[in-house]
Amino acid sequence: MSPAQRDDGSVAPGGLERAAAILGAFDDTHRELTLAALVARCGMPRSTTHRTADRMIRLGWLDKPADRYRIGNRLFEISGLAPIRHELRESVLPFLQDLHGATRTTVQLGVLNGAQVLIVEKITGHRPMPMLSQVGGMIPAHCSGLGRAILAYCGGETVDAVVAAGLTARTPRTLTTRVALLRELAAIPQRGWAVDREEGNIGVNCVAAPVFGPLGDVVAALSVTGPTGVVRPDRVGPAVRLAAAAASRAYSRRR
């Protein structure tokens, strides 16, 4: 029997797979984990989890200042080298800053990742909104302004995959049928921006517009998110659309 083969015939995960399982145990609501919690969330034996985590600490991938594990600084350093963080973020950041200065509320940059949106950058200023995902966090594509701004310019297969993943209701206002979502997506190109009206969080609106690459393909979206009474689509939409258009030109020049 191979050393990597278990008694039941299945193949034991290798070192990289074990490390990936441990990293996957962390998310927005689980930023620090005890060993017991880490074992429960990664699904590996306690001894394997402990041994792998200790190795990851030595590599700087994890940190353990007391009795809890957390993501290490080395991974933060490496993440800044990824094209999505380096090229896209650096191109769009000045326009996010201008948009934040004009609206005085939270602005975000996100990219599609399966049926969710990965938050790449965020500026909150003096009006933080703790219910929103942090940089590196995920939000559902179907009920977020960022997701819809991207999906409106994607092919049918991408939209179908999002629908197949489930249109889960985050609030009573969330659109949860394929027909309703497609109707909403169809209105975005002519309007120039996507809207999430309290569909992700009650009391919070989001207005987003797409960022395009040099070939005209959608690569990301940027948004303004804030209290419903502050983020009014008819007022904020034109500014978001202009910021996204300028960001698209800047990003395309860098490619």
Coordinates of N, CA and C in Angstrom, one line a residue:
M1 N 0.9 -1.2 0.0 CA 0.0 0.0 0.0 C 0.9 1.2 0.0
S2 N 0.5 2.2 -0.8 CA 1.3 3.4 -0.9 C 1.3 4.2 0.4
P3 N 2.4 4.9 0.8 CA 2.3 5.6 2.1 C 1.2 6.7 2.1
A4 N 0.8 7.1 1.0 CA -0.2 8.2 0.9 C -1.6 7.6 0.9
Q5 N -1.7 6.2 0.9 CA -3.0 5.6 0.8 C -3.5 5.2 2.2
R6 N -4.7 5.5 2.5 CA -5.3 5.1 3.8 C -5.8 3.7 3.8
D7 N -6.1 3.2 5.0 CA -6.7 1.8 5.1 C -7.9 1.6 4.3
D8 N -8.7 2.7 4.1 CA -10.0 2.5 3.4 C -9.8 2.7 1.9
G9 N -8.6 2.8 1.5 CA -8.3 2.9 0.0 C -8.3 4.3 -0.5
S10 N -8.7 5.3 0.3 CA -8.7 6.7 -0.2 C -7.3 7.2 -0.1
V11 N -7.0 8.3 -0.8 CA -5.7 8.9 -0.8 C -5.6 10.1 0.2
A12 N -4.6 10.0 1.1 CA -4.5 11.1 2.0 C -4.0 12.4 1.3
P13 N -4.5 13.5 1.8 CA -4.0 14.8 1.2 C -2.6 15.1 1.4
G14 N -1.9 15.7 0.4 CA -0.5 16.0 0.5 C -0.4 17.3 1.3
G15 N 0.9 17.7 1.5 CA 1.2 18.9 2.3 C 0.5 20.2 1.8
L16 N 0.5 20.4 0.5 CA -0.2 21.6 0.0 C -1.7 21.5 0.2
E17 N -2.3 20.4 0.1 CA -3.7 20.2 0.3 C -4.1 20.5 1.7
R18 N -3.2 20.0 2.6 CA -3.4 20.2 4.1 C -3.3 21.7 4.4
A19 N -2.4 22.3 3.9 CA -2.2 23.8 4.1 C -3.4 24.5 3.6
A20 N -3.9 24.1 2.4 CA -5.0 24.8 1.8 C -6.3 24.6 2.6
A21 N -6.4 23.4 3.2 CA -7.6 23.1 4.0 C -7.6 24.0 5.3
I22 N -6.4 24.2 5.8 CA -6.3 25.1 7.0 C -6.5 26.5 6.7
L23 N -6.0 27.0 5.5 CA -6.2 28.4 5.1 C -7.7 28.6 4.8
G24 N -8.3 27.6 4.3 CA -9.8 27.7 3.9 C -10.7 27.7 5.2
A25 N -10.1 27.4 6.3 CA -10.9 27.5 7.5 C -11.2 28.9 8.0
F26 N -10.4 29.8 7.5 CA -10.5 31.2 7.9 C -11.4 32.0 7.0
D27 N -12.2 32.9 7.5 CA -13.0 33.7 6.7 C -13.4 35.0 7.5
D28 N -14.3 35.8 6.9 CA -14.6 37.1 7.6 C -15.1 36.9 9.0
T29 N -15.8 35.9 9.3 CA -16.3 35.7 10.6 C -15.5 34.7 11.5
H30 N -14.4 34.2 10.9 CA -13.5 33.3 11.6 C -12.1 33.8 11.4
R31 N -11.7 34.9 11.9 CA -10.4 35.4 11.6 C -9.3 34.9 12.6
E32 N -9.7 34.4 13.7 CA -8.9 33.7 14.7 C -9.5 32.5 15.2
L33 N -8.7 31.4 15.2 CA -9.3 30.1 15.6 C -8.4 29.4 16.6
T34 N -9.1 28.8 17.6 CA -8.3 27.8 18.5 C -8.0 26.6 17.7
L35 N -7.2 25.7 18.2 CA -6.8 24.5 17.6 C -8.1 23.6 17.4
A36 N -9.0 23.6 18.4 CA -10.2 22.8 18.3 C -11.1 23.3 17.2
A37 N -11.2 24.6 17.1 CA -12.0 25.2 16.0 C -11.4 25.0 14.7
L38 N -10.1 25.1 14.6 CA -9.4 24.8 13.3 C -9.6 23.4 12.8
V39 N -9.5 22.4 13.8 CA -9.7 21.0 13.5 C -11.2 20.8 12.9
A40 N -12.1 21.4 13.6 CA -13.5 21.3 13.2 C -13.8 21.9 11.8
R41 N -13.2 23.0 11.5 CA -13.5 23.7 10.3 C -12.7 23.1 9.1
C42 N -11.5 22.6 9.3 CA -10.7 22.1 8.2 C -10.9 20.6 7.9
G43 N -11.5 19.9 8.9 CA -11.9 18.5 8.7 C -10.8 17.5 8.7
M44 N -9.6 17.9 9.3 CA -8.5 16.9 9.4 C -8.3 16.5 10.8
P45 N -7.6 15.4 11.0 CA -7.3 14.9 12.4 C -6.6 16.0 13.2
R46 N -6.7 15.9 14.5 CA -6.1 17.0 15.3 C -4.6 17.0 15.2
S47 N -4.0 15.8 15.2 CA -2.5 15.7 15.2 C -2.0 16.3 13.8
T48 N -2.7 15.9 12.7 CA -2.3 16.4 11.4 C -2.5 18.0 11.3
T49 N -3.6 18.5 11.9 CA -3.8 19.9 11.8 C -2.8 20.6 12.7
H50 N -2.5 20.1 13.8 CA -1.5 20.8 14.7 C -0.1 20.8 14.1
R51 N 0.3 19.6 13.5 CA 1.6 19.5 12.9 C 1.7 20.5 11.6
T52 N 0.7 20.5 10.8 CA 0.7 21.3 9.6 C 0.7 22.8 10.0
A53 N -0.1 23.1 11.0 CA -0.2 24.5 11.4 C 1.1 25.0 12.0
D54 N 1.8 24.2 12.7 CA 3.1 24.6 13.3 C 4.1 24.9 12.1
R55 N 4.1 24.0 11.1 CA 4.9 24.2 10.0 C 4.6 25.5 9.2
M56 N 3.3 25.8 9.1 CA 2.9 27.1 8.5 C 3.3 28.3 9.3
I57 N 3.3 28.2 10.6 CA 3.8 29.3 11.5 C 5.2 29.6 11.2
R58 N 6.1 28.5 11.0 CA 7.5 28.7 10.7 C 7.7 29.3 9.4
L59 N 6.8 29.1 8.5 CA 6.9 29.7 7.1 C 6.3 31.1 7.1
G60 N 5.6 31.5 8.1 CA 5.0 32.8 8.1 C 3.6 32.9 7.5
W61 N 3.1 31.7 7.2 CA 1.8 31.6 6.6 C 0.7 31.8 7.7
L62 N 1.0 31.4 8.9 CA 0.1 31.5 10.0 C 0.8 32.3 11.1
D63 N 0.0 32.8 12.0 CA 0.6 33.5 13.2 C -0.2 32.9 14.4
K64 N 0.4 32.9 15.6 CA -0.3 32.4 16.8 C 0.3 33.2 18.0
P65 N -0.2 34.4 18.2 CA 0.3 35.2 19.3 C 0.0 34.7 20.7
A66 N -1.1 34.0 20.8 CA -1.6 33.4 22.1 C -2.0 32.0 21.8
D67 N -3.3 31.7 22.1 CA -3.8 30.4 21.9 C -4.7 30.3 20.7
R68 N -4.6 31.3 19.8 CA -5.4 31.2 18.6 C -4.6 31.5 17.3
Y69 N -4.9 30.7 16.3 CA -4.2 30.9 15.0 C -4.9 32.0 14.2
R70 N -4.1 32.6 13.4 CA -4.6 33.6 12.4 C -3.7 33.7 11.2
I71 N -4.1 34.3 10.1 CA -3.4 34.4 8.9 C -2.1 35.2 9.2
G72 N -1.0 34.7 8.6 CA 0.3 35.3 8.9 C 0.6 36.5 7.9
N73 N 1.6 37.3 8.3 CA 1.9 38.5 7.5 C 2.5 38.1 6.1
R74 N 3.2 37.0 6.1 CA 3.8 36.6 4.8 C 2.8 36.4 3.7
L75 N 1.7 35.9 4.0 CA 0.6 35.7 3.0 C 0.1 37.1 2.5
F76 N 0.0 38.1 3.4 CA -0.4 39.4 3.1 C 0.6 40.0 2.1
E77 N 1.9 39.8 2.4 CA 3.0 40.4 1.5 C 2.9 39.7 0.1
I78 N 2.7 38.4 0.1 CA 2.7 37.8 -1.2 C 1.4 38.2 -2.0
S79 N 0.3 38.4 -1.3 CA -1.0 38.7 -2.0 C -0.8 40.0 -2.8
G80 N 0.0 40.9 -2.3 CA 0.2 42.1 -3.0 C 0.8 42.0 -4.4
L81 N 1.4 40.8 -4.7 CA 2.1 40.6 -5.9 C 1.2 40.0 -7.0
A82 N 0.0 39.6 -6.6 CA -1.0 39.0 -7.6 C -1.4 40.1 -8.5
P83 N -1.6 39.8 -9.8 CA -2.0 40.8 -10.8 C -3.3 41.5 -10.4
I84 N -4.2 40.7 -9.8 CA -5.5 41.3 -9.5 C -5.3 42.4 -8.4
R85 N -4.3 42.3 -7.5 CA -4.1 43.3 -6.5 C -3.2 44.4 -7.0
H86 N -2.2 44.0 -7.8 CA -1.1 44.9 -8.2 C -1.6 45.8 -9.4
E87 N -2.0 45.2 -10.5 CA -2.3 45.9 -11.7 C -3.7 46.5 -11.6
L88 N -4.7 45.7 -11.3 CA -6.1 46.2 -11.2 C -6.3 47.2 -10.1
R89 N -5.8 46.9 -8.9 CA -6.0 47.8 -7.8 C -5.3 49.1 -8.0
E90 N -4.0 49.0 -8.5 CA -3.3 50.2 -8.7 C -3.9 51.2 -9.7
S91 N -4.5 50.6 -10.7 CA -5.1 51.4 -11.8 C -6.4 52.1 -11.3
V92 N -7.2 51.3 -10.5 CA -8.5 51.8 -10.1 C -8.5 52.7 -8.8
L93 N -7.5 52.4 -8.0 CA -7.5 53.1 -6.7 C -7.6 54.6 -6.7
P94 N -7.0 55.4 -7.6 CA -7.2 56.8 -7.6 C -8.6 57.2 -7.9
F95 N -9.3 56.4 -8.7 CA -10.7 56.8 -9.0 C -11.6 56.4 -7.8
L96 N -11.3 55.3 -7.1 CA -12.0 55.0 -5.9 C -11.8 56.1 -4.9
Q97 N -10.6 56.7 -4.8 CA -10.4 57.8 -3.8 C -11.2 59.0 -4.2
D98 N -11.2 59.3 -5.5 CA -12.0 60.5 -5.9 C -13.5 60.2 -5.7
L99 N -14.0 59.0 -5.9 CA -15.4 58.7 -5.7 C -15.7 58.8 -4.2
H100 N -14.8 58.3 -3.4 CA -15.0 58.4 -1.9 C -15.1 59.9 -1.5
G101 N -14.2 60.7 -2.0 CA -14.1 62.1 -1.7 C -15.4 62.8 -2.1
A102 N -16.0 62.4 -3.2 CA -17.2 63.0 -3.7 C -18.5 62.6 -3.0
T103 N -18.5 61.3 -2.5 CA -19.7 60.8 -1.9 C -19.6 60.7 -0.4
R104 N -18.4 60.6 0.1 CA -18.2 60.5 1.6 C -18.8 59.3 2.2
T105 N -18.8 58.2 1.4 CA -19.3 57.0 2.0 C -18.5 55.8 1.4
T106 N -18.7 54.6 1.8 CA -17.9 53.5 1.4 C -17.8 53.2 -0.1
V107 N -16.6 53.0 -0.6 CA -16.5 52.6 -2.0 C -15.7 51.3 -2.0
Q108 N -16.0 50.4 -3.0 CA -15.4 49.1 -3.1 C -15.1 48.8 -4.5
L109 N -14.1 47.9 -4.6 CA -13.7 47.3 -5.9 C -13.8 45.8 -5.8
G110 N -14.5 45.1 -6.7 CA -14.6 43.7 -6.6 C -14.5 43.0 -8.0
V111 N -14.2 41.7 -7.9 CA -14.1 40.9 -9.1 C -14.9 39.6 -8.9
L112 N -15.4 39.1 -10.0 CA -16.2 37.9 -9.9 C -15.4 36.7 -9.6
N113 N -15.8 35.8 -8.7 CA -15.1 34.6 -8.3 C -16.2 33.5 -8.2
G114 N -16.5 32.8 -9.3 CA -17.6 31.9 -9.3 C -18.9 32.6 -9.1
A115 N -19.7 32.2 -8.1 CA -21.0 32.8 -7.9 C -20.9 34.0 -6.9
Q116 N -19.7 34.3 -6.5 CA -19.5 35.4 -5.5 C -18.6 36.5 -6.1
V117 N -18.5 37.6 -5.3 CA -17.6 38.7 -5.7 C -16.5 38.8 -4.6
L118 N -15.3 38.8 -5.0 CA -14.2 39.0 -4.1 C -13.9 40.5 -4.0
I119 N -13.9 41.0 -2.8 CA -13.6 42.4 -2.5 C -12.1 42.6 -2.6
V120 N -11.7 43.4 -3.6 CA -10.2 43.6 -3.8 C -9.7 44.9 -3.1
E121 N -10.6 45.9 -3.0 CA -10.2 47.1 -2.3 C -11.4 47.8 -1.7
K122 N -11.2 48.5 -0.7 CA -12.3 49.2 0.0 C -11.8 50.4 0.7
I123 N -12.6 51.5 0.7 CA -12.3 52.7 1.4 C -13.5 53.1 2.2
T124 N -13.4 53.2 3.5 CA -14.6 53.5 4.3 C -14.6 54.9 4.9
G125 N -13.4 55.5 5.2 CA -13.3 56.8 5.7 C -13.9 56.8 7.2
H126 N -14.6 57.9 7.5 CA -15.1 58.1 8.8 C -16.5 57.5 9.0
R127 N -17.0 56.8 8.0 CA -18.4 56.2 8.2 C -18.2 54.7 7.9
P128 N -17.6 53.9 8.8 CA -17.4 52.5 8.6 C -18.8 51.8 8.6
M129 N -18.9 50.7 7.9 CA -20.1 49.9 7.9 C -19.7 48.5 8.2
P130 N -19.8 48.1 9.5 CA -19.2 46.8 9.9 C -19.9 45.6 9.3
M131 N -21.2 45.8 8.7 CA -21.9 44.6 8.2 C -21.3 44.3 6.8
L132 N -20.5 45.1 6.2 CA -20.0 44.8 4.9 C -18.7 44.0 5.0
S133 N -18.4 43.2 3.9 CA -17.2 42.4 3.9 C -16.0 43.2 3.8
Q134 N -14.9 42.7 4.4 CA -13.6 43.4 4.3 C -12.9 43.0 3.1
V135 N -11.8 43.6 2.8 CA -10.9 43.2 1.6 C -10.5 41.8 1.8
G136 N -10.7 41.0 0.7 CA -10.5 39.6 0.7 C -11.7 38.8 1.1
G137 N -12.8 39.4 1.4 CA -14.0 38.8 1.7 C -14.9 38.5 0.5
M138 N -15.9 37.7 0.6 CA -16.8 37.4 -0.5 C -18.2 37.8 -0.2
I139 N -18.9 38.2 -1.3 CA -20.3 38.6 -1.2 C -21.0 37.9 -2.4
P140 N -22.3 37.5 -2.2 CA -23.0 36.9 -3.3 C -23.1 37.8 -4.5
A141 N -22.9 37.3 -5.7 CA -23.0 38.1 -6.9 C -24.4 38.5 -7.3
H142 N -25.4 37.6 -7.0 CA -26.8 37.8 -7.5 C -27.5 38.9 -6.8
C143 N -27.1 39.3 -5.6 CA -27.8 40.3 -4.8 C -26.9 41.4 -4.4
S144 N -25.8 41.6 -5.1 CA -24.9 42.8 -4.8 C -24.8 43.6 -6.1
G145 N -24.7 44.9 -5.9 CA -24.4 45.8 -7.0 C -23.2 45.5 -7.8
L146 N -22.1 45.1 -7.1 CA -20.9 44.8 -7.7 C -21.1 43.5 -8.6
G147 N -21.7 42.5 -8.1 CA -22.0 41.3 -8.8 C -22.8 41.6 -10.1
R148 N -23.9 42.3 -9.9 CA -24.8 42.6 -11.0 C -24.1 43.4 -12.1
A149 N -23.3 44.4 -11.7 CA -22.6 45.2 -12.7 C -21.6 44.4 -13.5
I150 N -21.1 43.3 -13.0 CA -20.2 42.4 -13.8 C -21.1 41.4 -14.6
L151 N -22.1 40.8 -14.0 CA -22.9 39.8 -14.6 C -23.6 40.4 -15.9
A152 N -24.0 41.6 -15.8 CA -24.7 42.2 -16.9 C -23.9 42.2 -18.2
Y153 N -22.6 42.1 -18.1 CA -21.7 42.1 -19.3 C -21.0 40.7 -19.5
C154 N -21.5 39.7 -18.8 CA -20.9 38.4 -18.9 C -21.8 37.5 -19.9
G155 N -21.3 36.4 -20.3 CA -22.0 35.5 -21.1 C -23.1 34.8 -20.3
G156 N -24.0 34.1 -21.1 CA -25.1 33.4 -20.4 C -24.6 32.3 -19.5
E157 N -23.5 31.6 -19.9 CA -23.0 30.5 -19.1 C -22.6 31.0 -17.7
T158 N -22.0 32.2 -17.6 CA -21.6 32.7 -16.3 C -22.9 33.0 -15.4
V159 N -23.9 33.6 -16.0 CA -25.1 33.9 -15.3 C -25.8 32.6 -14.9
D160 N -25.8 31.7 -15.8 CA -26.5 30.4 -15.5 C -25.8 29.7 -14.3
A161 N -24.5 29.8 -14.2 CA -23.7 29.2 -13.1 C -24.1 29.9 -11.8
V162 N -24.3 31.2 -11.8 CA -24.7 31.9 -10.6 C -26.1 31.5 -10.2
V163 N -27.0 31.4 -11.1 CA -28.3 31.0 -10.8 C -28.3 29.6 -10.2
A164 N -27.5 28.7 -10.9 CA -27.5 27.3 -10.4 C -26.9 27.2 -9.0
A165 N -26.1 28.1 -8.6 CA -25.5 28.1 -7.3 C -26.5 28.4 -6.2
G166 N -27.7 29.0 -6.6 CA -28.7 29.3 -5.7 C -28.9 30.8 -5.4
L167 N -30.1 31.3 -5.6 CA -30.4 32.7 -5.4 C -30.9 32.9 -4.0
T168 N -30.1 32.7 -3.1 CA -30.5 32.8 -1.6 C -30.9 34.2 -1.2
A169 N -32.0 34.3 -0.5 CA -32.4 35.6 0.0 C -31.6 36.0 1.2
R170 N -31.0 37.2 1.1 CA -30.2 37.8 2.2 C -31.1 38.6 3.1
T171 N -32.1 39.2 2.4 CA -33.1 40.1 3.1 C -34.4 39.8 2.4
P172 N -35.5 40.3 3.0 CA -36.8 40.2 2.3 C -36.9 40.9 0.9
R173 N -35.9 41.7 0.6 CA -35.9 42.5 -0.6 C -35.1 41.8 -1.7
T174 N -34.4 40.7 -1.4 CA -33.5 40.1 -2.4 C -34.4 39.4 -3.5
L175 N -33.9 39.6 -4.7 CA -34.5 39.0 -5.9 C -34.0 37.5 -5.9
T176 N -35.0 36.6 -5.9 CA -34.6 35.2 -5.8 C -35.1 34.3 -6.9
T177 N -35.5 34.9 -8.0 CA -35.9 34.1 -9.2 C -35.0 34.5 -10.4
R178 N -34.9 33.5 -11.3 CA -34.1 33.7 -12.5 C -34.7 34.9 -13.3
V179 N -36.0 34.9 -13.5 CA -36.6 35.9 -14.3 C -36.4 37.3 -13.7
A180 N -36.5 37.5 -12.4 CA -36.3 38.8 -11.8 C -34.9 39.2 -12.0
L181 N -33.9 38.3 -11.8 CA -32.5 38.6 -11.9 C -32.2 39.0 -13.3
L182 N -32.6 38.3 -14.3 CA -32.4 38.6 -15.7 C -33.0 39.9 -16.1
R183 N -34.1 40.2 -15.6 CA -34.8 41.5 -15.9 C -33.9 42.6 -15.4
E184 N -33.4 42.4 -14.2 CA -32.5 43.5 -13.5 C -31.2 43.6 -14.3
L185 N -30.6 42.5 -14.7 CA -29.4 42.6 -15.5 C -29.6 43.3 -16.8
A186 N -30.7 43.0 -17.5 CA -31.0 43.6 -18.8 C -31.1 45.1 -18.7
A187 N -31.4 45.7 -17.6 CA -31.6 47.1 -17.5 C -30.3 47.9 -17.3
I188 N -29.2 47.1 -16.9 CA -28.0 47.8 -16.5 C -27.2 48.5 -17.6
P189 N -27.0 47.8 -18.8 CA -26.2 48.5 -19.8 C -26.8 49.8 -20.2
Q190 N -28.1 49.9 -20.4 CA -28.7 51.2 -20.8 C -28.5 52.3 -19.7
R191 N -28.8 51.9 -18.5 CA -28.7 52.8 -17.4 C -27.3 53.2 -17.1
G192 N -26.4 52.2 -17.2 CA -25.0 52.5 -16.9 C -24.5 52.1 -15.5
W193 N -25.4 51.7 -14.7 CA -25.0 51.2 -13.3 C -26.0 50.2 -12.8
A194 N -25.5 49.4 -11.9 CA -26.3 48.4 -11.2 C -26.7 48.9 -9.8
V195 N -27.8 48.3 -9.3 CA -28.3 48.8 -8.0 C -28.7 47.6 -7.2
D196 N -28.3 47.7 -5.9 CA -28.7 46.7 -4.9 C -29.5 47.5 -3.9
R197 N -30.8 47.4 -3.8 CA -31.7 48.1 -2.9 C -32.0 47.3 -1.7
E198 N -31.1 47.4 -0.7 CA -31.3 46.7 0.6 C -31.5 45.2 0.4
E199 N -30.8 44.6 -0.6 CA -30.9 43.2 -0.9 C -29.8 42.4 -0.2
G200 N -28.7 43.0 0.1 CA -27.7 42.4 0.9 C -27.8 42.6 2.4
N201 N -28.2 43.9 2.7 CA -28.3 44.3 4.1 C -29.5 45.3 4.2
I202 N -30.4 45.1 5.1 CA -31.5 46.1 5.3 C -30.9 47.4 5.7
G203 N -31.4 48.5 5.0 CA -30.9 49.8 5.4 C -29.7 50.3 4.6
V204 N -29.2 49.4 3.7 CA -28.0 49.7 2.9 C -28.3 49.5 1.4
N205 N -27.9 50.6 0.6 CA -28.0 50.6 -0.8 C -26.6 50.5 -1.4
C206 N -26.5 49.9 -2.6 CA -25.3 49.9 -3.3 C -25.5 50.2 -4.8
V207 N -24.7 51.1 -5.3 CA -24.7 51.4 -6.7 C -23.3 51.1 -7.3
A208 N -23.3 50.3 -8.4 CA -22.0 49.9 -8.9 C -22.0 50.0 -10.5
A209 N -20.8 50.1 -11.0 CA -20.6 50.1 -12.5 C -19.4 49.3 -12.9
P210 N -19.4 48.8 -14.1 CA -18.4 47.8 -14.5 C -17.0 48.5 -14.9
V211 N -16.0 47.8 -14.7 CA -14.6 48.2 -15.1 C -14.2 47.2 -16.3
F212 N -13.8 47.8 -17.4 CA -13.5 46.9 -18.6 C -12.0 46.9 -18.8
G213 N -11.6 45.8 -19.5 CA -10.2 45.6 -19.9 C -10.0 46.1 -21.3
P214 N -8.7 46.0 -21.8 CA -8.4 46.6 -23.1 C -9.2 45.9 -24.3
L215 N -9.6 44.7 -24.1 CA -10.4 44.0 -25.1 C -11.9 44.2 -25.0
G216 N -12.3 45.1 -24.1 CA -13.7 45.4 -23.9 C -14.4 44.4 -23.0
D217 N -13.7 43.4 -22.4 CA -14.3 42.5 -21.5 C -14.4 43.0 -20.1
V218 N -15.4 42.7 -19.4 CA -15.6 43.2 -18.0 C -14.6 42.4 -17.1
V219 N -13.9 43.2 -16.3 CA -12.9 42.6 -15.4 C -13.2 42.8 -13.9
A220 N -14.0 43.8 -13.6 CA -14.3 44.1 -12.2 C -15.5 45.1 -12.2
A221 N -15.8 45.5 -11.0 CA -16.8 46.6 -10.8 C -16.4 47.4 -9.6
L222 N -16.8 48.7 -9.6 CA -16.6 49.5 -8.4 C -17.9 50.0 -7.9
S223 N -18.0 50.4 -6.7 CA -19.3 50.7 -6.1 C -19.3 51.7 -5.0
V224 N -20.4 52.3 -4.8 CA -20.6 53.2 -3.6 C -21.7 52.5 -2.8
T225 N -21.4 52.3 -1.5 CA -22.3 51.6 -0.6 C -22.5 52.3 0.7
G226 N -23.8 52.5 1.1 CA -24.1 53.2 2.3 C -25.5 53.2 2.7
P227 N -25.9 54.0 3.7 CA -27.3 54.0 4.1 C -28.2 54.4 3.0
T228 N -29.4 53.8 3.0 CA -30.4 54.0 2.0 C -30.7 55.5 1.7
G229 N -30.8 56.2 2.8 CA -31.1 57.6 2.6 C -30.0 58.5 2.0
V230 N -28.8 57.9 2.1 CA -27.6 58.6 1.5 C -27.2 58.2 0.1
V231 N -27.2 56.9 -0.1 CA -26.9 56.4 -1.4 C -28.2 56.2 -2.2
R232 N -28.5 57.2 -3.0 CA -29.7 57.2 -3.8 C -29.2 57.1 -5.3
P233 N -29.7 56.0 -5.9 CA -29.2 55.7 -7.3 C -29.2 56.8 -8.3
D234 N -30.3 57.6 -8.3 CA -30.4 58.7 -9.2 C -29.4 59.8 -9.0
R235 N -28.9 59.9 -7.8 CA -27.9 60.9 -7.5 C -26.5 60.4 -7.6
V236 N -26.3 59.2 -7.1 CA -24.9 58.6 -7.1 C -24.5 57.9 -8.4
G237 N -25.5 57.4 -9.1 CA -25.3 56.6 -10.3 C -24.4 57.2 -11.3
P238 N -24.6 58.5 -11.7 CA -23.8 59.1 -12.7 C -22.3 59.2 -12.3
A239 N -22.1 59.5 -11.0 CA -20.7 59.6 -10.5 C -20.0 58.3 -10.5
V240 N -20.7 57.2 -10.2 CA -20.2 55.9 -10.2 C -19.8 55.4 -11.6
R241 N -20.7 55.7 -12.6 CA -20.5 55.4 -14.0 C -19.3 56.1 -14.5
L242 N -19.1 57.4 -14.2 CA -18.0 58.1 -14.7 C -16.7 57.6 -14.1
A243 N -16.7 57.3 -12.8 CA -15.5 56.8 -12.2 C -15.1 55.4 -12.8
A244 N -16.1 54.6 -13.0 CA -15.8 53.3 -13.6 C -15.2 53.4 -15.0
A245 N -15.8 54.4 -15.8 CA -15.3 54.6 -17.2 C -13.8 55.1 -17.2
A246 N -13.5 56.0 -16.2 CA -12.1 56.5 -16.1 C -11.2 55.4 -15.7
A247 N -11.7 54.6 -14.7 CA -10.9 53.5 -14.2 C -10.6 52.5 -15.4
S248 N -11.6 52.2 -16.2 CA -11.4 51.3 -17.3 C -10.3 51.8 -18.3
R249 N -10.3 53.1 -18.6 CA -9.3 53.6 -19.5 C -7.9 53.5 -18.8
A250 N -7.8 53.8 -17.6 CA -6.5 53.7 -16.9 C -6.0 52.2 -16.8
Y251 N -6.9 51.3 -16.6 CA -6.5 49.9 -16.5 C -6.1 49.4 -17.9
S252 N -6.8 49.8 -18.9 CA -6.5 49.3 -20.3 C -5.2 49.8 -20.7
R253 N -4.8 51.0 -20.3 CA -3.5 51.6 -20.7 C -2.4 50.8 -20.1
R254 N -2.6 50.2 -18.9 CA -1.5 49.5 -18.3 C -1.3 48.1 -18.8
R255 N -2.3 47.5 -19.5 CA -2.3 46.2 -20.0 C -1.4 46.0 -21.3

